[in-house]
Amino acid sequence: MTLRALAPSGVPFSLSDIVHGLLAAMGGERSMARFRDQVADRFGKRHVRFFSSGRGAVSAALNALHTRFPARDEVVIPAYTSFSVASAVVHAGFKVRLYDVDPETLGPDAQSLKRALSDRSLCLMVCHLFGCPADMDTARTMAGEHGVPLFDDAAQAMGAAWKGRLAGTFGDIGLFSLSRGKNISAVDGGILVTNEDWLAEALDALAPEPPSAKEKVKLWLTALALCFLLHPRLYWIPNSLPFLKLGESHFDPDFGVAALTPFQAGLGIRMLRRLDRINAGRRRVAVQWMNALKGRKFPSLPEGGDSVWLRLPLLDSGAGEVMKEYGVVPSYPSGLHEIEALRPHLAGSGSYPGAERLARSLVTLPTQGYVTEQDIEHVARVLGGGTA
Ligand SMILES: Cc1ncc(COP(=O)(O)O)c(C=O)c1O
């Protein structure tokens, strides 16, 4: 067992973040309001709502949309995305309607998307995967033609932009995640942003309860652990504990939804202030990877796209090109249509070759702050970059 290991993603807390979190916990609702104002300013949205997780936020958003469109019961999502997205749709009690993705850009495949939309669509979700912004023109136009609300899922792409506009701010409602492997973190958490007053009111009617005292203590302890365990000298510890199931994808619609805590708001406030610096670091590491692995294939950005590369996808990897101790790992193991337990919840059927190709041939390279030039050189030597 090697005693150095890189996390595929993650951003560590400092002890001073934790202290600020604890002070924010004492501030209660005032801390929540500060974080709300900060997010509203940053993303130019009037309404900001917090949840204990991104999937909880998605589930609440779908229920809120349903109050306006009660006859619509299908949520249109990409066939290649986080299993949590499908879990949230089923948690909220709706059918999943899939569309394929373009395996070069990771964005929507226009033909497939067109076939998926109908007057039963509750909303169209577009996910900006791995920090890479999707071209939103097609999605916006098609959603508009069908009168379908657009849900801009920037869970992995806080700070990414397309044509000068931030991911998460397109469409009727947007999502950011604050879970561990995301652009910034509050241990866990989900943020919804919208300018629609009716949607904000519907969300308020569904506001979740605060977590239990036990859950709160668990959040403090996890935050403390995350101060240290993302360090490469220590990451081998969580990395070698199978029960933590790090990096595994599970379809699990049976999850609880609670409110974000003021402690988490305190962490969020600190992290959001660092977002630009964190993203600049990730972009720099991504460029180093691309230079070291010239000749290998990375996603093509849509014109006007500015990615934050939460993780850098390598699109032409072989199955053997996993180097777990260097944070080089596969992502979603299959298209959503291939998840056995999701089948009863699928609306219609179809083929999704783009999703299948990505599930087979994509690994991600880490861009988090602990990656060194030596790590990149070593991995490039093993993976065989063209001119490395
Ligand atoms: C695209 C996307 N949407 C939604 C979610 C759900 O976020 P959370 O992990 O906070 O539940 C995730 C999580 O990985 C995601 O990647």
GROMACS .gro file of C-alpha atoms and ligand atoms in nm:
model
  404
    1MET     CA    1   0.000   0.000   0.000
    2THR     CA    2   0.143   0.342  -0.096
    3LEU     CA    3   0.123   0.609   0.172
    4ARG     CA    4   0.057   0.891  -0.072
    5ALA     CA    5  -0.271   0.922  -0.257
    6LEU     CA    6  -0.452   1.199  -0.441
    7ALA     CA    7  -0.826   1.252  -0.407
    8PRO     CA    8  -1.000   1.269  -0.749
    9SER     CA    9  -1.156   1.595  -0.632
   10GLY     CA   10  -1.213   1.797  -0.319
   11VAL     CA   11  -1.126   2.119  -0.148
   12PRO     CA   12  -0.998   2.109   0.210
   13PHE     CA   13  -1.132   2.322   0.495
   14SER     CA   14  -0.885   2.510   0.711
   15LEU     CA   15  -0.921   2.512   1.088
   16SER     CA   16  -1.012   2.878   1.058
   17ASP     CA   17  -1.303   2.780   0.827
   18ILE     CA   18  -1.429   2.549   1.101
   19VAL     CA   19  -1.402   2.825   1.363
   20HIS     CA   20  -1.599   3.058   1.133
   21GLY     CA   21  -1.853   2.782   1.079
   22LEU     CA   22  -1.899   2.744   1.453
   23LEU     CA   23  -1.937   3.120   1.499
   24ALA     CA   24  -2.191   3.120   1.214
   25ALA     CA   25  -2.377   2.840   1.395
   26MET     CA   26  -2.420   3.077   1.690
   27GLY     CA   27  -2.545   3.347   1.449
   28GLY     CA   28  -2.832   3.120   1.339
   29GLU     CA   29  -3.071   3.279   1.089
   30ARG     CA   30  -2.841   3.583   1.047
   31SER     CA   31  -2.569   3.355   0.908
   32MET     CA   32  -2.820   3.194   0.670
   33ALA     CA   33  -2.927   3.538   0.546
   34ARG     CA   34  -2.565   3.644   0.488
   35PHE     CA   35  -2.492   3.336   0.281
   36ARG     CA   36  -2.820   3.382   0.091
   37ASP     CA   37  -2.730   3.743   0.006
   38GLN     CA   38  -2.379   3.646  -0.099
   39VAL     CA   39  -2.509   3.376  -0.338
   40ALA     CA   40  -2.782   3.607  -0.472
   41ASP     CA   41  -2.523   3.878  -0.548
   42ARG     CA   42  -2.275   3.643  -0.704
   43PHE     CA   43  -2.524   3.476  -0.939
   44GLY     CA   44  -2.756   3.769  -0.995
   45LYS     CA   45  -3.069   3.588  -0.874
   46ARG     CA   46  -3.343   3.725  -0.650
   47HIS     CA   47  -3.424   3.400  -0.475
   48VAL     CA   48  -3.181   3.156  -0.315
   49ARG     CA   49  -3.291   2.847  -0.121
   50PHE     CA   50  -3.073   2.599   0.068
   51PHE     CA   51  -3.107   2.225   0.130
   52SER     CA   52  -2.902   1.954   0.299
   53SER     CA   53  -2.789   1.814  -0.038
   54GLY     CA   54  -2.802   1.882  -0.409
   55ARG     CA   55  -3.032   1.585  -0.468
   56GLY     CA   56  -3.262   1.712  -0.194
   57ALA     CA   57  -3.267   2.048  -0.371
   58VAL     CA   58  -3.351   1.883  -0.704
   59SER     CA   59  -3.634   1.685  -0.547
   60ALA     CA   60  -3.779   2.000  -0.386
   61ALA     CA   61  -3.746   2.197  -0.710
   62LEU     CA   62  -3.936   1.930  -0.904
   63ASN     CA   63  -4.216   1.927  -0.648
   64ALA     CA   64  -4.230   2.306  -0.664
   65LEU     CA   65  -4.248   2.301  -1.046
   66HIS     CA   66  -4.526   2.043  -1.025
   67THR     CA   67  -4.750   2.287  -0.836
   68ARG     CA   68  -4.766   2.494  -1.156
   69PHE     CA   69  -4.770   2.200  -1.401
   70PRO     CA   70  -4.971   1.929  -1.222
   71ALA     CA   71  -5.041   1.729  -1.540
   72ARG     CA   72  -4.672   1.684  -1.622
   73ASP     CA   73  -4.492   1.385  -1.474
   74GLU     CA   74  -4.170   1.331  -1.673
   75VAL     CA   75  -3.836   1.488  -1.595
   76VAL     CA   76  -3.604   1.502  -1.895
   77ILE     CA   77  -3.241   1.435  -1.795
   78PRO     CA   78  -2.918   1.328  -1.968
   79ALA     CA   79  -2.848   0.953  -1.994
   80TYR     CA   80  -2.494   1.018  -1.874
   81THR     CA   81  -2.482   1.211  -1.549
   82SER     CA   82  -2.461   1.163  -1.174
   83PHE     CA   83  -2.682   0.879  -1.053
   84SER     CA   84  -2.800   1.130  -0.788
   85VAL     CA   85  -2.997   1.318  -1.053
   86ALA     CA   86  -3.205   1.010  -1.136
   87SER     CA   87  -3.233   0.931  -0.762
   88ALA     CA   88  -3.376   1.280  -0.700
   89VAL     CA   89  -3.634   1.249  -0.978
   90VAL     CA   90  -3.759   0.918  -0.841
   91HIS     CA   91  -3.747   1.052  -0.483
   92ALA     CA   92  -3.981   1.330  -0.593
   93GLY     CA   93  -4.217   1.073  -0.748
   94PHE     CA   94  -4.168   1.145  -1.120
   95LYS     CA   95  -4.071   0.944  -1.427
   96VAL     CA   96  -3.727   0.978  -1.581
   97ARG     CA   97  -3.714   1.055  -1.955
   98LEU     CA   98  -3.361   1.032  -2.094
   99TYR     CA   99  -3.180   1.206  -2.376
  100ASP     CA  100  -2.837   1.119  -2.508
  101VAL     CA  101  -2.524   1.330  -2.469
  102ASP     CA  102  -2.267   1.429  -2.727
  103PRO     CA  103  -1.956   1.226  -2.630
  104GLU     CA  104  -1.725   1.501  -2.760
  105THR     CA  105  -1.871   1.793  -2.561
  106LEU     CA  106  -2.064   1.606  -2.283
  107GLY     CA  107  -2.357   1.841  -2.362
  108PRO     CA  108  -2.701   1.744  -2.497
  109ASP     CA  109  -2.734   1.555  -2.825
  110ALA     CA  110  -2.981   1.780  -3.009
  111GLN     CA  111  -3.170   1.506  -3.199
  112SER     CA  112  -3.211   1.290  -2.894
  113LEU     CA  113  -3.322   1.588  -2.685
  114LYS     CA  114  -3.586   1.677  -2.941
  115ARG     CA  115  -3.732   1.326  -2.921
  116ALA     CA  116  -3.739   1.335  -2.539
  117LEU     CA  117  -3.943   1.654  -2.494
  118SER     CA  118  -4.321   1.648  -2.493
  119ASP     CA  119  -4.619   1.808  -2.324
  120ARG     CA  120  -4.563   1.565  -2.036
  121SER     CA  121  -4.220   1.714  -1.958
  122LEU     CA  122  -4.215   1.877  -1.614
  123CYS     CA  123  -3.874   2.024  -1.690
  124LEU     CA  124  -3.561   1.980  -1.895
  125MET     CA  125  -3.241   1.938  -1.695
  126VAL     CA  126  -2.904   2.019  -1.845
  127CYS     CA  127  -2.596   1.920  -1.641
  128HIS     CA  128  -2.259   2.089  -1.684
  129LEU     CA  129  -2.044   1.787  -1.610
  130PHE     CA  130  -1.697   1.806  -1.452
  131GLY     CA  131  -1.712   2.187  -1.459
  132CYS     CA  132  -1.744   2.193  -1.839
  133PRO     CA  133  -2.028   2.426  -1.951
  134ALA     CA  134  -2.285   2.292  -2.195
  135ASP     CA  135  -2.403   2.489  -2.498
  136MET     CA  136  -2.739   2.614  -2.371
  137ASP     CA  137  -2.881   2.746  -2.700
  138THR     CA  138  -3.033   2.420  -2.819
  139ALA     CA  139  -3.174   2.336  -2.478
  140ARG     CA  140  -3.322   2.682  -2.433
  141THR     CA  141  -3.478   2.688  -2.775
  142MET     CA  142  -3.626   2.341  -2.750
  143ALA     CA  143  -3.753   2.391  -2.395
  144GLY     CA  144  -3.908   2.719  -2.510
  145GLU     CA  145  -4.085   2.553  -2.805
  146HIS     CA  146  -4.251   2.302  -2.572
  147GLY     CA  147  -4.316   2.551  -2.291
  148VAL     CA  148  -4.101   2.331  -2.066
  149PRO     CA  149  -3.914   2.491  -1.772
  150LEU     CA  150  -3.535   2.471  -1.799
  151PHE     CA  151  -3.343   2.341  -1.496
  152ASP     CA  152  -2.978   2.443  -1.512
  153ASP     CA  153  -2.783   2.188  -1.307
  154ALA     CA  154  -2.445   2.341  -1.224
  155ALA     CA  155  -2.385   2.105  -0.929
  156GLN     CA  156  -2.036   2.044  -1.070
  157ALA     CA  157  -1.976   2.379  -1.235
  158MET     CA  158  -1.994   2.671  -0.994
  159GLY     CA  159  -1.809   2.956  -1.168
  160ALA     CA  160  -1.810   2.802  -1.518
  161ALA     CA  161  -1.958   3.023  -1.789
  162TRP     CA  162  -2.094   3.004  -2.138
  163LYS     CA  163  -2.093   3.317  -2.356
  164GLY     CA  164  -2.014   3.526  -2.049
  165ARG     CA  165  -2.304   3.396  -1.842
  166LEU     CA  166  -2.256   3.178  -1.537
  167ALA     CA  167  -2.361   2.814  -1.540
  168GLY     CA  168  -2.659   2.770  -1.310
  169THR     CA  169  -2.814   3.101  -1.413
  170PHE     CA  170  -2.972   2.988  -1.740
  171GLY     CA  171  -3.332   2.884  -1.735
  172ASP     CA  172  -3.602   2.898  -1.474
  173ILE     CA  173  -3.408   2.743  -1.188
  174GLY     CA  174  -3.045   2.659  -1.121
  175LEU     CA  175  -2.862   2.420  -0.889
  176PHE     CA  176  -2.525   2.417  -0.714
  177SER     CA  177  -2.399   2.141  -0.487
  178LEU     CA  178  -2.185   2.187  -0.179
  179SER     CA  179  -2.102   1.820  -0.128
  180ARG     CA  180  -1.747   1.699  -0.074
  181GLY     CA  181  -1.614   1.661  -0.426
  182LYS     CA  182  -1.765   1.980  -0.566
  183ASN     CA  183  -1.619   2.319  -0.665
  184ILE     CA  184  -1.663   2.446  -0.312
  185SER     CA  185  -1.804   2.256  -0.019
  186ALA     CA  186  -1.995   2.289   0.305
  187VAL     CA  187  -1.950   1.914   0.376
  188ASP     CA  188  -2.285   1.868   0.202
  189GLY     CA  189  -2.556   2.096   0.073
  190GLY     CA  190  -2.759   2.209  -0.225
  191ILE     CA  191  -2.844   2.559  -0.346
  192LEU     CA  192  -3.134   2.655  -0.573
  193VAL     CA  193  -3.138   2.993  -0.747
  194THR     CA  194  -3.429   3.145  -0.937
  195ASN     CA  195  -3.583   3.475  -1.040
  196GLU     CA  196  -3.933   3.324  -1.048
  197ASP     CA  197  -4.137   3.451  -0.753
  198TRP     CA  198  -4.396   3.171  -0.782
  199LEU     CA  199  -4.122   2.907  -0.772
  200ALA     CA  200  -3.963   3.062  -0.463
  201GLU     CA  201  -4.304   3.067  -0.293
  202ALA     CA  202  -4.368   2.704  -0.387
  203LEU     CA  203  -4.024   2.613  -0.248
  204ASP     CA  204  -4.099   2.795   0.078
  205ALA     CA  205  -4.414   2.589   0.120
  206LEU     CA  206  -4.195   2.278   0.099
  207ALA     CA  207  -3.917   2.405   0.328
  208PRO     CA  208  -3.750   2.112   0.506
  209GLU     CA  209  -3.689   2.076   0.880
  210PRO     CA  210  -3.342   2.132   1.030
  211PRO     CA  211  -3.132   1.818   1.075
  212SER     CA  212  -3.122   1.636   1.410
  213ALA     CA  213  -2.860   1.723   1.676
  214LYS     CA  214  -2.681   1.398   1.586
  215GLU     CA  215  -2.664   1.498   1.219
  216LYS     CA  216  -2.528   1.839   1.317
  217VAL     CA  217  -2.249   1.685   1.524
  218LYS     CA  218  -2.171   1.452   1.232
  219LEU     CA  219  -2.134   1.757   1.006
  220TRP     CA  220  -1.887   1.921   1.247
  221LEU     CA  221  -1.680   1.604   1.276
  222THR     CA  222  -1.679   1.544   0.901
  223ALA     CA  223  -1.569   1.903   0.840
  224LEU     CA  224  -1.287   1.853   1.087
  225ALA     CA  225  -1.183   1.528   0.918
  226LEU     CA  226  -1.187   1.707   0.580
  227CYS     CA  227  -0.929   1.957   0.713
  228PHE     CA  228  -0.676   1.677   0.713
  229LEU     CA  229  -0.785   1.374   0.515
  230LEU     CA  230  -0.770   1.532   0.167
  231HIS     CA  231  -0.397   1.579   0.214
  232PRO     CA  232  -0.207   1.329  -0.005
  233ARG     CA  233  -0.016   1.197   0.298
  234LEU     CA  234  -0.346   1.105   0.464
  235TYR     CA  235  -0.592   1.044   0.181
  236TRP     CA  236  -0.483   0.681   0.164
  237ILE     CA  237  -0.675   0.632   0.490
  238PRO     CA  238  -1.028   0.707   0.360
  239ASN     CA  239  -0.921   0.569   0.022
  240SER     CA  240  -0.856   0.227   0.173
  241LEU     CA  241  -1.178   0.205   0.375
  242PRO     CA  242  -1.425   0.020   0.153
  243PHE     CA  243  -1.729   0.107   0.370
  244LEU     CA  244  -1.686   0.477   0.280
  245LYS     CA  245  -1.760   0.378  -0.083
  246LEU     CA  246  -1.562   0.677  -0.211
  247GLY     CA  247  -1.615   0.745  -0.578
  248GLU     CA  248  -1.890   0.485  -0.617
  249SER     CA  249  -2.213   0.570  -0.799
  250HIS     CA  250  -2.539   0.448  -0.649
  251PHE     CA  251  -2.896   0.492  -0.757
  252ASP     CA  252  -3.071   0.550  -0.425
  253PRO     CA  253  -3.399   0.743  -0.422
  254ASP     CA  254  -3.447   0.672  -0.052
  255PHE     CA  255  -3.267   0.971   0.103
  256GLY     CA  256  -3.371   1.230   0.360
  257VAL     CA  257  -3.399   1.602   0.290
  258ALA     CA  258  -3.326   1.859   0.561
  259ALA     CA  259  -3.239   2.226   0.582
  260LEU     CA  260  -2.881   2.350   0.548
  261THR     CA  261  -2.742   2.446   0.890
  262PRO     CA  262  -2.595   2.785   0.990
  263PHE     CA  263  -2.262   2.604   1.048
  264GLN     CA  264  -2.267   2.500   0.682
  265ALA     CA  265  -2.367   2.853   0.578
  266GLY     CA  266  -2.055   2.975   0.762
  267LEU     CA  267  -1.837   2.729   0.568
  268GLY     CA  268  -2.013   2.827   0.246
  269ILE     CA  269  -1.952   3.198   0.303
  270ARG     CA  270  -1.578   3.137   0.344
  271MET     CA  271  -1.556   2.902   0.048
  272LEU     CA  272  -1.755   3.120  -0.189
  273ARG     CA  273  -1.506   3.400  -0.123
  274ARG     CA  274  -1.231   3.164  -0.241
  275LEU     CA  275  -1.419   3.030  -0.544
  276ASP     CA  276  -1.230   3.231  -0.806
  277ARG     CA  277  -0.894   3.135  -0.661
  278ILE     CA  278  -0.991   2.768  -0.640
  279ASN     CA  279  -1.119   2.768  -0.997
  280ALA     CA  280  -0.807   2.946  -1.126
  281GLY     CA  281  -0.594   2.674  -0.963
  282ARG     CA  282  -0.802   2.397  -1.121
  283ARG     CA  283  -0.779   2.559  -1.463
  284ARG     CA  284  -0.401   2.586  -1.427
  285VAL     CA  285  -0.366   2.217  -1.340
  286ALA     CA  286  -0.598   2.121  -1.628
  287VAL     CA  287  -0.372   2.306  -1.872
  288GLN     CA  288  -0.071   2.123  -1.729
  289TRP     CA  289  -0.247   1.788  -1.784
  290MET     CA  290  -0.340   1.882  -2.142
  291ASN     CA  291   0.020   1.981  -2.217
  292ALA     CA  292   0.155   1.663  -2.064
  293LEU     CA  293  -0.098   1.446  -2.246
  294LYS     CA  294  -0.086   1.604  -2.592
  295GLY     CA  295  -0.243   1.377  -2.847
  296ARG     CA  296  -0.498   1.243  -2.597
  297LYS     CA  297  -0.861   1.343  -2.613
  298PHE     CA  298  -1.033   1.595  -2.383
  299PRO     CA  299  -1.385   1.743  -2.416
  300SER     CA  300  -1.432   2.010  -2.683
  301LEU     CA  301  -1.568   2.321  -2.521
  302PRO     CA  302  -1.868   2.482  -2.690
  303GLU     CA  303  -1.786   2.815  -2.850
  304GLY     CA  304  -1.782   3.079  -2.575
  305GLY     CA  305  -1.743   2.814  -2.304
  306ASP     CA  306  -1.525   2.875  -2.000
  307SER     CA  307  -1.476   2.556  -1.798
  308VAL     CA  308  -1.372   2.533  -1.434
  309TRP     CA  309  -1.256   2.169  -1.474
  310LEU     CA  310  -1.373   2.028  -1.144
  311ARG     CA  311  -1.204   1.711  -1.276
  312LEU     CA  312  -1.051   1.687  -1.621
  313PRO     CA  313  -1.215   1.413  -1.830
  314LEU     CA  314  -0.987   1.208  -2.051
  315LEU     CA  315  -1.220   1.078  -2.318
  316ASP     CA  316  -1.013   0.809  -2.490
  317SER     CA  317  -0.894   0.606  -2.198
  318GLY     CA  318  -0.874   0.230  -2.191
  319ALA     CA  319  -1.008   0.030  -1.901
  320GLY     CA  320  -0.655  -0.024  -1.767
  321GLU     CA  321  -0.584   0.346  -1.737
  322VAL     CA  322  -0.701   0.383  -1.381
  323MET     CA  323  -0.441   0.502  -1.130
  324LYS     CA  324  -0.642   0.531  -0.812
  325GLU     CA  325  -0.350   0.649  -0.598
  326TYR     CA  326  -0.308   0.942  -0.839
  327GLY     CA  327  -0.680   1.024  -0.838
  328VAL     CA  328  -0.716   0.898  -1.198
  329VAL     CA  329  -1.049   0.718  -1.176
  330PRO     CA  330  -1.350   0.629  -1.390
  331SER     CA  331  -1.664   0.831  -1.338
  332TYR     CA  332  -2.020   0.700  -1.388
  333PRO     CA  333  -1.999   0.326  -1.457
  334SER     CA  334  -2.295   0.315  -1.697
  335GLY     CA  335  -2.559   0.520  -1.870
  336LEU     CA  336  -2.868   0.577  -1.653
  337HIS     CA  337  -3.069   0.353  -1.890
  338GLU     CA  338  -2.846   0.061  -1.783
  339ILE     CA  339  -2.931   0.088  -1.412
  340GLU     CA  340  -3.154  -0.209  -1.340
  341ALA     CA  341  -3.333  -0.050  -1.041
  342LEU     CA  342  -3.417   0.263  -1.244
  343ARG     CA  343  -3.591   0.069  -1.524
  344PRO     CA  344  -3.941   0.074  -1.367
  345HIS     CA  345  -3.914   0.453  -1.341
  346LEU     CA  346  -3.809   0.518  -1.701
  347ALA     CA  347  -4.055   0.682  -1.939
  348GLY     CA  348  -4.010   0.530  -2.285
  349SER     CA  349  -3.702   0.362  -2.419
  350GLY     CA  350  -3.429   0.460  -2.658
  351SER     CA  351  -3.066   0.413  -2.740
  352TYR     CA  352  -2.797   0.628  -2.585
  353PRO     CA  353  -2.468   0.546  -2.758
  354GLY     CA  354  -2.302   0.871  -2.645
  355ALA     CA  355  -2.369   0.786  -2.281
  356GLU     CA  356  -2.247   0.429  -2.326
  357ARG     CA  357  -1.928   0.545  -2.492
  358LEU     CA  358  -1.850   0.787  -2.209
  359ALA     CA  359  -1.924   0.525  -1.943
  360ARG     CA  360  -1.677   0.289  -2.117
  361SER     CA  361  -1.398   0.526  -2.208
  362LEU     CA  362  -1.389   0.823  -1.970
  363VAL     CA  363  -1.157   0.859  -1.673
  364THR     CA  364  -1.100   1.185  -1.489
  365LEU     CA  365  -0.771   1.345  -1.394
  366PRO     CA  366  -0.759   1.537  -1.066
  367THR     CA  367  -0.728   1.915  -1.073
  368GLN     CA  368  -0.749   1.975  -0.696
  369GLY     CA  369  -0.489   2.183  -0.516
  370TYR     CA  370  -0.260   1.899  -0.403
  371VAL     CA  371  -0.169   1.780  -0.756
  372THR     CA  372   0.200   1.846  -0.829
  373GLU     CA  373   0.397   1.871  -1.155
  374GLN     CA  374   0.570   1.546  -1.055
  375ASP     CA  375   0.231   1.373  -1.027
  376ILE     CA  376   0.138   1.493  -1.373
  377GLU     CA  377   0.470   1.389  -1.526
  378HIS     CA  378   0.450   1.045  -1.369
  379VAL     CA  379   0.091   0.980  -1.479
  380ALA     CA  380   0.165   1.113  -1.829
  381ARG     CA  381   0.460   0.875  -1.858
  382VAL     CA  382   0.239   0.580  -1.764
  383LEU     CA  383  -0.057   0.685  -1.977
  384GLY     CA  384   0.162   0.783  -2.269
  385GLY     CA  385   0.094   1.142  -2.369
  386GLY     CA  386   0.200   1.211  -2.729
  387THR     CA  387   0.483   1.450  -2.645
  388ALA     CA  388   0.515   1.416  -2.270
  389LIG     C1  389  -2.482   1.689  -1.201
  389LIG     C2  390  -2.524   1.665  -1.058
  389LIG     N1  391  -2.646   1.704  -1.017
  389LIG     C3  392  -2.686   1.685  -0.890
  389LIG     C4  393  -2.604   1.625  -0.797
  389LIG     C5  394  -2.652   1.604  -0.657
  389LIG     O1  395  -2.573   1.673  -0.566
  389LIG     P1  396  -2.542   1.620  -0.417
  389LIG     O2  397  -2.422   1.531  -0.424
  389LIG     O3  398  -2.514   1.744  -0.340
  389LIG     O4  399  -2.663   1.548  -0.369
  389LIG     C6  400  -2.478   1.583  -0.835
  389LIG     C7  401  -2.387   1.517  -0.740
  389LIG     O5  402  -2.287   1.461  -0.772
  389LIG     C8  403  -2.435   1.604  -0.969
  389LIG     O6  404  -2.314   1.567  -1.009
   0.00000   0.00000   0.00000
